[in-house]
PDB file of C-alpha atoms in Angstrom:
ATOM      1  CA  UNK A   1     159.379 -78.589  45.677  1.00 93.00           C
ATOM      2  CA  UNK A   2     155.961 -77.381  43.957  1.00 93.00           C
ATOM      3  CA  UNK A   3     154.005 -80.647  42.748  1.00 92.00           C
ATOM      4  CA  UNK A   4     150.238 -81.847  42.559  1.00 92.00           C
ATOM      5  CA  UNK A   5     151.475 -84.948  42.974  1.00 92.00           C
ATOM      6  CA  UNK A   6     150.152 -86.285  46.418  1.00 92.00           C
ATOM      7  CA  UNK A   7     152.579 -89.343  45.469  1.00 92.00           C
ATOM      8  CA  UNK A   8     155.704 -86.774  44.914  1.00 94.00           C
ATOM      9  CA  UNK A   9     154.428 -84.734  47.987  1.00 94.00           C
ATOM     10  CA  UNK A  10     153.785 -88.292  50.558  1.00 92.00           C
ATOM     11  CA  UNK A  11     157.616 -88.868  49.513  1.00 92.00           C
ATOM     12  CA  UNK A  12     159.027 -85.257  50.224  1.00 93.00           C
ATOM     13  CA  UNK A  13     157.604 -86.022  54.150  1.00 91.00           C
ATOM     14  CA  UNK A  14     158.497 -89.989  54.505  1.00 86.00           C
ATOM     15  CA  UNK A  15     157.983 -89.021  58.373  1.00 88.00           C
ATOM     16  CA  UNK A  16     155.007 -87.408  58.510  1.00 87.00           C
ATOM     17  CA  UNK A  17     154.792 -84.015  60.147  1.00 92.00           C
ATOM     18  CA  UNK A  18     152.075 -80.746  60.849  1.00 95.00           C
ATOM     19  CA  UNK A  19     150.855 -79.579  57.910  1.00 96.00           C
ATOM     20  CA  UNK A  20     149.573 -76.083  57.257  1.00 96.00           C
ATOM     21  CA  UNK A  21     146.613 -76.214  54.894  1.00 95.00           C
ATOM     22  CA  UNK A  22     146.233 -72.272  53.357  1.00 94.00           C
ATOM     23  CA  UNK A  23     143.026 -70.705  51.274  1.00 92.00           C
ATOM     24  CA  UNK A  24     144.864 -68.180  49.974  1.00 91.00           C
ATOM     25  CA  UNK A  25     142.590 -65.407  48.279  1.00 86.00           C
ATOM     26  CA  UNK A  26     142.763 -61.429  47.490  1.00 85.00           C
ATOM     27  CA  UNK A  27     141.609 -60.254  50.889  1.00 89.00           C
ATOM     28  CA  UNK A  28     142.960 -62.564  53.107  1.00 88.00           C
ATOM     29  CA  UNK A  29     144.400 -66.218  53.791  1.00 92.00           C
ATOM     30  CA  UNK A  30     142.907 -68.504  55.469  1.00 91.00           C
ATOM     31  CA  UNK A  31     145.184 -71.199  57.575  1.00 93.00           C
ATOM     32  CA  UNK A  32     144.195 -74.682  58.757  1.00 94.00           C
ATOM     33  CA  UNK A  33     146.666 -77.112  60.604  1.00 96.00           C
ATOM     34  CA  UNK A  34     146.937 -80.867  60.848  1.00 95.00           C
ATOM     35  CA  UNK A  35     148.649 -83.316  63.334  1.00 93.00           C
ATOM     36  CA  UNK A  36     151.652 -84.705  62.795  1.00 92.00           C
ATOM     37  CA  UNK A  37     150.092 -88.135  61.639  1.00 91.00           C
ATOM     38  CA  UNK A  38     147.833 -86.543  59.141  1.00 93.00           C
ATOM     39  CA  UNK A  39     144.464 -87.779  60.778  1.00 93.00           C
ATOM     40  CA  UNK A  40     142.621 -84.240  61.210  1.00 92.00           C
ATOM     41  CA  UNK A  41     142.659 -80.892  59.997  1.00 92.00           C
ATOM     42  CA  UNK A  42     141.406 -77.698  61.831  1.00 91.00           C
ATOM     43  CA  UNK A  43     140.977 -74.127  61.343  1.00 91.00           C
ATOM     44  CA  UNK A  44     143.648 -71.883  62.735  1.00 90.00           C
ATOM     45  CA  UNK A  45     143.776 -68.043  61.617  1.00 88.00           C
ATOM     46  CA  UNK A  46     143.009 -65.693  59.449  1.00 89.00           C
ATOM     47  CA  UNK A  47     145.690 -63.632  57.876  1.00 91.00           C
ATOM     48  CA  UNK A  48     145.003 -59.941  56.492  1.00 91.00           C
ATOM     49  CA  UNK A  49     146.673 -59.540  53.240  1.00 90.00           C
ATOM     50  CA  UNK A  50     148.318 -56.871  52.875  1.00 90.00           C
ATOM     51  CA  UNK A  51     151.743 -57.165  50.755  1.00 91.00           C
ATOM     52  CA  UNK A  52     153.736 -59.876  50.048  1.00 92.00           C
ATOM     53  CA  UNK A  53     156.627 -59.342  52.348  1.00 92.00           C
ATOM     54  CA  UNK A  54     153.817 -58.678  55.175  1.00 93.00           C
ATOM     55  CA  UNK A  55     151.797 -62.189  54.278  1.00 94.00           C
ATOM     56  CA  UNK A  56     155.166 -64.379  54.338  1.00 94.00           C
ATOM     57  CA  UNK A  57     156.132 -63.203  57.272  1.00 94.00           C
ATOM     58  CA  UNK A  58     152.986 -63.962  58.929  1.00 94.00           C
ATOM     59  CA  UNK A  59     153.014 -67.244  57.458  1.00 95.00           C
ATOM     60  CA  UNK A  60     156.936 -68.027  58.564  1.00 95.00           C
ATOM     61  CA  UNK A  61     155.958 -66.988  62.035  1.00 95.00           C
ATOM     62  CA  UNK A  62     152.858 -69.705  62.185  1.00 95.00           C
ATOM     63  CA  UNK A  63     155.350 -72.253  60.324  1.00 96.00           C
ATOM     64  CA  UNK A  64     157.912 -71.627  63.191  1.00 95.00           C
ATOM     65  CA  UNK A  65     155.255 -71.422  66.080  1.00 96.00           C
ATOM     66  CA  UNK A  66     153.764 -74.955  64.980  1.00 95.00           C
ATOM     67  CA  UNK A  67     156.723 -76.800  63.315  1.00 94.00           C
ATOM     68  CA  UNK A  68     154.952 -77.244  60.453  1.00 96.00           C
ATOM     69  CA  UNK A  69     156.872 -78.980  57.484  1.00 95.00           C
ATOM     70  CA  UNK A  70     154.853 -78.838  54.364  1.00 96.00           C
ATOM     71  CA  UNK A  71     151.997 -76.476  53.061  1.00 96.00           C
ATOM     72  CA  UNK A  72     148.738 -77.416  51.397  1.00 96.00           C
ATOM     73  CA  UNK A  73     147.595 -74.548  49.384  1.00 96.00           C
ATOM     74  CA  UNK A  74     144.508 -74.450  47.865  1.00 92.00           C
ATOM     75  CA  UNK A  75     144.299 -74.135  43.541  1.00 92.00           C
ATOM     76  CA  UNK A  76     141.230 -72.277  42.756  1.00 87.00           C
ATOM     77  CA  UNK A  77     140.807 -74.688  39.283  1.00 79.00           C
ATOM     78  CA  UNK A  78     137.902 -73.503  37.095  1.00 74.00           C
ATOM     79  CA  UNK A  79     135.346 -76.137  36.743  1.00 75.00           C
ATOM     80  CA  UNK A  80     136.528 -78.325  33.714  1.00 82.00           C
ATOM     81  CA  UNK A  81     139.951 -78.226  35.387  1.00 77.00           C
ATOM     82  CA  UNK A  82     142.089 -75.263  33.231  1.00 81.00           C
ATOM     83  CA  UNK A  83     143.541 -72.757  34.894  1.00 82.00           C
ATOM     84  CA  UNK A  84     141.906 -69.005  35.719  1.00 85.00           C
ATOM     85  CA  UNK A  85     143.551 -66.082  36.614  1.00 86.00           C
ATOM     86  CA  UNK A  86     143.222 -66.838  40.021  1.00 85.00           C
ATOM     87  CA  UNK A  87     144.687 -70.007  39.553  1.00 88.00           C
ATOM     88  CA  UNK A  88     147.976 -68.253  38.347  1.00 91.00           C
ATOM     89  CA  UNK A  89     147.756 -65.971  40.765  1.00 90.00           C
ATOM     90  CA  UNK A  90     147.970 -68.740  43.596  1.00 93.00           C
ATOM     91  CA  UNK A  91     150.817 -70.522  41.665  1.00 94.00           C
ATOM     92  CA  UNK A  92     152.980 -67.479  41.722  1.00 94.00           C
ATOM     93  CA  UNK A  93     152.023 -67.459  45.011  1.00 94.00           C
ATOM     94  CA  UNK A  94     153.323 -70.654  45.628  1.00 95.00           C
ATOM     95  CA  UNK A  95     156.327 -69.865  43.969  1.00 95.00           C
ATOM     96  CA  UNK A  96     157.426 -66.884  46.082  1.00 94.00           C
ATOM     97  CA  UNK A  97     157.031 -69.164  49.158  1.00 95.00           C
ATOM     98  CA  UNK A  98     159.458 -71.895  47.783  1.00 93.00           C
ATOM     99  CA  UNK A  99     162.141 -70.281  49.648  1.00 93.00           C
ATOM    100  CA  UNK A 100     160.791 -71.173  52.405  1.00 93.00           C
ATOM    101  CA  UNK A 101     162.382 -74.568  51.774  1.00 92.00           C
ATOM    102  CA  UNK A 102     158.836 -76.647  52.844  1.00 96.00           C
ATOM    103  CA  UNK A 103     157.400 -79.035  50.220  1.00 97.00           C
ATOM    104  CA  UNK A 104     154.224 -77.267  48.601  1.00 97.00           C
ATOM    105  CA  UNK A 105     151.225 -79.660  47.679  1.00 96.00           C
ATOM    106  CA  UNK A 106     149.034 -77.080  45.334  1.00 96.00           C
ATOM    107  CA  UNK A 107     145.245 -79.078  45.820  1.00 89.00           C
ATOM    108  CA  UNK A 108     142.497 -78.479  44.262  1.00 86.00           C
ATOM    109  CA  UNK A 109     139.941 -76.310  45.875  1.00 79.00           C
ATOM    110  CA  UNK A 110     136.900 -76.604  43.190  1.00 64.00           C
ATOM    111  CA  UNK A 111     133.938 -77.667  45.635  1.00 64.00           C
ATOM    112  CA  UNK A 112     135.673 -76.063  48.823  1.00 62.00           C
ATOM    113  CA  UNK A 113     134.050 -72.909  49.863  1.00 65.00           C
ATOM    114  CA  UNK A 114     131.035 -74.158  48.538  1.00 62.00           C
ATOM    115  CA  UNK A 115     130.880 -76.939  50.814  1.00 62.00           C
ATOM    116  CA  UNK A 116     131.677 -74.492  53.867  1.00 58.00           C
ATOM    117  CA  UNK A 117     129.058 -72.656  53.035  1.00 63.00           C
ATOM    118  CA  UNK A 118     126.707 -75.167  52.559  1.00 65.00           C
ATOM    119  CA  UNK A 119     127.879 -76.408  56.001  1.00 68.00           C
ATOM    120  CA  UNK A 120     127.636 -72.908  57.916  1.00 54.00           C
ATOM    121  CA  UNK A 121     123.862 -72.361  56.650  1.00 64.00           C
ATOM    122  CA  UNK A 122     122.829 -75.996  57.326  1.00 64.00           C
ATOM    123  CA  UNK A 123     124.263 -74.762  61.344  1.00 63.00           C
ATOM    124  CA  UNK A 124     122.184 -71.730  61.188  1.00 59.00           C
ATOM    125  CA  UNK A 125     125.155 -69.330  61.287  1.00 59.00           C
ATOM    126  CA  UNK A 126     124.198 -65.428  60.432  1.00 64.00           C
ATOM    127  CA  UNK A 127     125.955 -63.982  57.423  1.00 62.00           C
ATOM    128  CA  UNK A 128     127.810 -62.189  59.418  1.00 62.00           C
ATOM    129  CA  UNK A 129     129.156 -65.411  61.395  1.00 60.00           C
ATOM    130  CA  UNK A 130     130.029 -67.189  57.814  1.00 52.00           C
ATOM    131  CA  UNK A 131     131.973 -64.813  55.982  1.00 59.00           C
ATOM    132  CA  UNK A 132     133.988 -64.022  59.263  1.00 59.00           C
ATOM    133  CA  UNK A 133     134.996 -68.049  59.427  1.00 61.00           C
ATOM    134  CA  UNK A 134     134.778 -68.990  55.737  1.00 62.00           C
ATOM    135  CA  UNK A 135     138.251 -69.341  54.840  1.00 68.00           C
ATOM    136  CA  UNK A 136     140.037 -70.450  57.925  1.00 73.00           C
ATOM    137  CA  UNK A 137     137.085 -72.819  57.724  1.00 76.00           C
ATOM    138  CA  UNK A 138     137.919 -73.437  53.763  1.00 81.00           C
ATOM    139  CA  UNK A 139     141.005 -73.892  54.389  1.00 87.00           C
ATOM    140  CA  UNK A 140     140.495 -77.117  57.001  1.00 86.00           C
ATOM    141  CA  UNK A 141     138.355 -78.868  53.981  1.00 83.00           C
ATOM    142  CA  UNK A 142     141.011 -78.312  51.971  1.00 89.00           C
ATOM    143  CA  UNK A 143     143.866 -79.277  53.968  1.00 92.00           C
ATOM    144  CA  UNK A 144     141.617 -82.570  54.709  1.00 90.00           C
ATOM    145  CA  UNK A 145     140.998 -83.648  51.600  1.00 87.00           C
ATOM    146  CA  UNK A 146     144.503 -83.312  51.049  1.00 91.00           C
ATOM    147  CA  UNK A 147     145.932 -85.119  54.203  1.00 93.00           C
ATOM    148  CA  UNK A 148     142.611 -87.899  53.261  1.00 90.00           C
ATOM    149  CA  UNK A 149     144.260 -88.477  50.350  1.00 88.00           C
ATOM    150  CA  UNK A 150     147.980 -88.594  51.519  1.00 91.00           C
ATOM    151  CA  UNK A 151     146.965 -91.460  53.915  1.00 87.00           C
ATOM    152  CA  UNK A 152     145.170 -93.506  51.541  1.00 85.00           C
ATOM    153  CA  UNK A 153     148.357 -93.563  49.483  1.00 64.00           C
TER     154      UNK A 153
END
């Protein structure tokens, strides 16, 4: 199951369960996790893209290392809302993890790395220091506002 619906999505996972939040983008993937009750998210790797096979697999071994059962991936909507290339790009990449039989929430990721950012400078981090933890970083705001959402029904 592919939705938006955080409705259809609360009702694929009745129980609950770890969550694996994902910024996916051209260079790499950024990966977030959330506990089982869906009260914080965190950042937890970065993944290297390289191809397709290579990224799933990398994925399917986090899934299986942290029980996760359902993804959060970010959808890179253009400001009024249509889609962008991009945006296509991250729901075929949605698609080609379907068989990984996990519900998929896709969330909208607008205001995301923006936000990081914002964060990371207000912190004082070098340039160096943000674009090394922007994603995986990304990725935890988006999984949040995801799992914020799921709770509040």
């Amino acid at each position: 199951m592919i939705t938006e619906d955080r409705l259809a999505y609360r009702a694929a996972l009745p129980d609950g369960g770890r969550l694996l939040g994902l910024d996916v983008g051209t260079r790499t993937i950024g990966a977030a996790l959330c506990d089982a009750g869906w009260s914080f998210a965190s950042p937890a790797e970065l993944i290297r893209r390289t191809k397709f096979s290579n990224d799933k697999e990398a994925l399917a071994a986090l899934i299986a290392a942290q029980a996760v059962r359902g993804l959060v991936i970010g959808l890179p909507l253009n400001l009024d809302g249509s889609d962008s290339p991009r945006t296509q790009s991250t729901r075929a990449f949605a698609r080609n993890l379907a068989d990984l039989d996990l519900p998929i929430l896709l969330w909208d990721e607008r205001w995301s790395t923006q936000a990081v950012e914002r964060q990371m400078i207000a912190e004082d981090l070098s340039r160096a220091k943000r674009a090394e933890r922007v994603d995986k970083l990304a990725a935890s705001y988006i999984l949040q506002g995801a799992i914020d959402a799921l709770v509040s029904g």
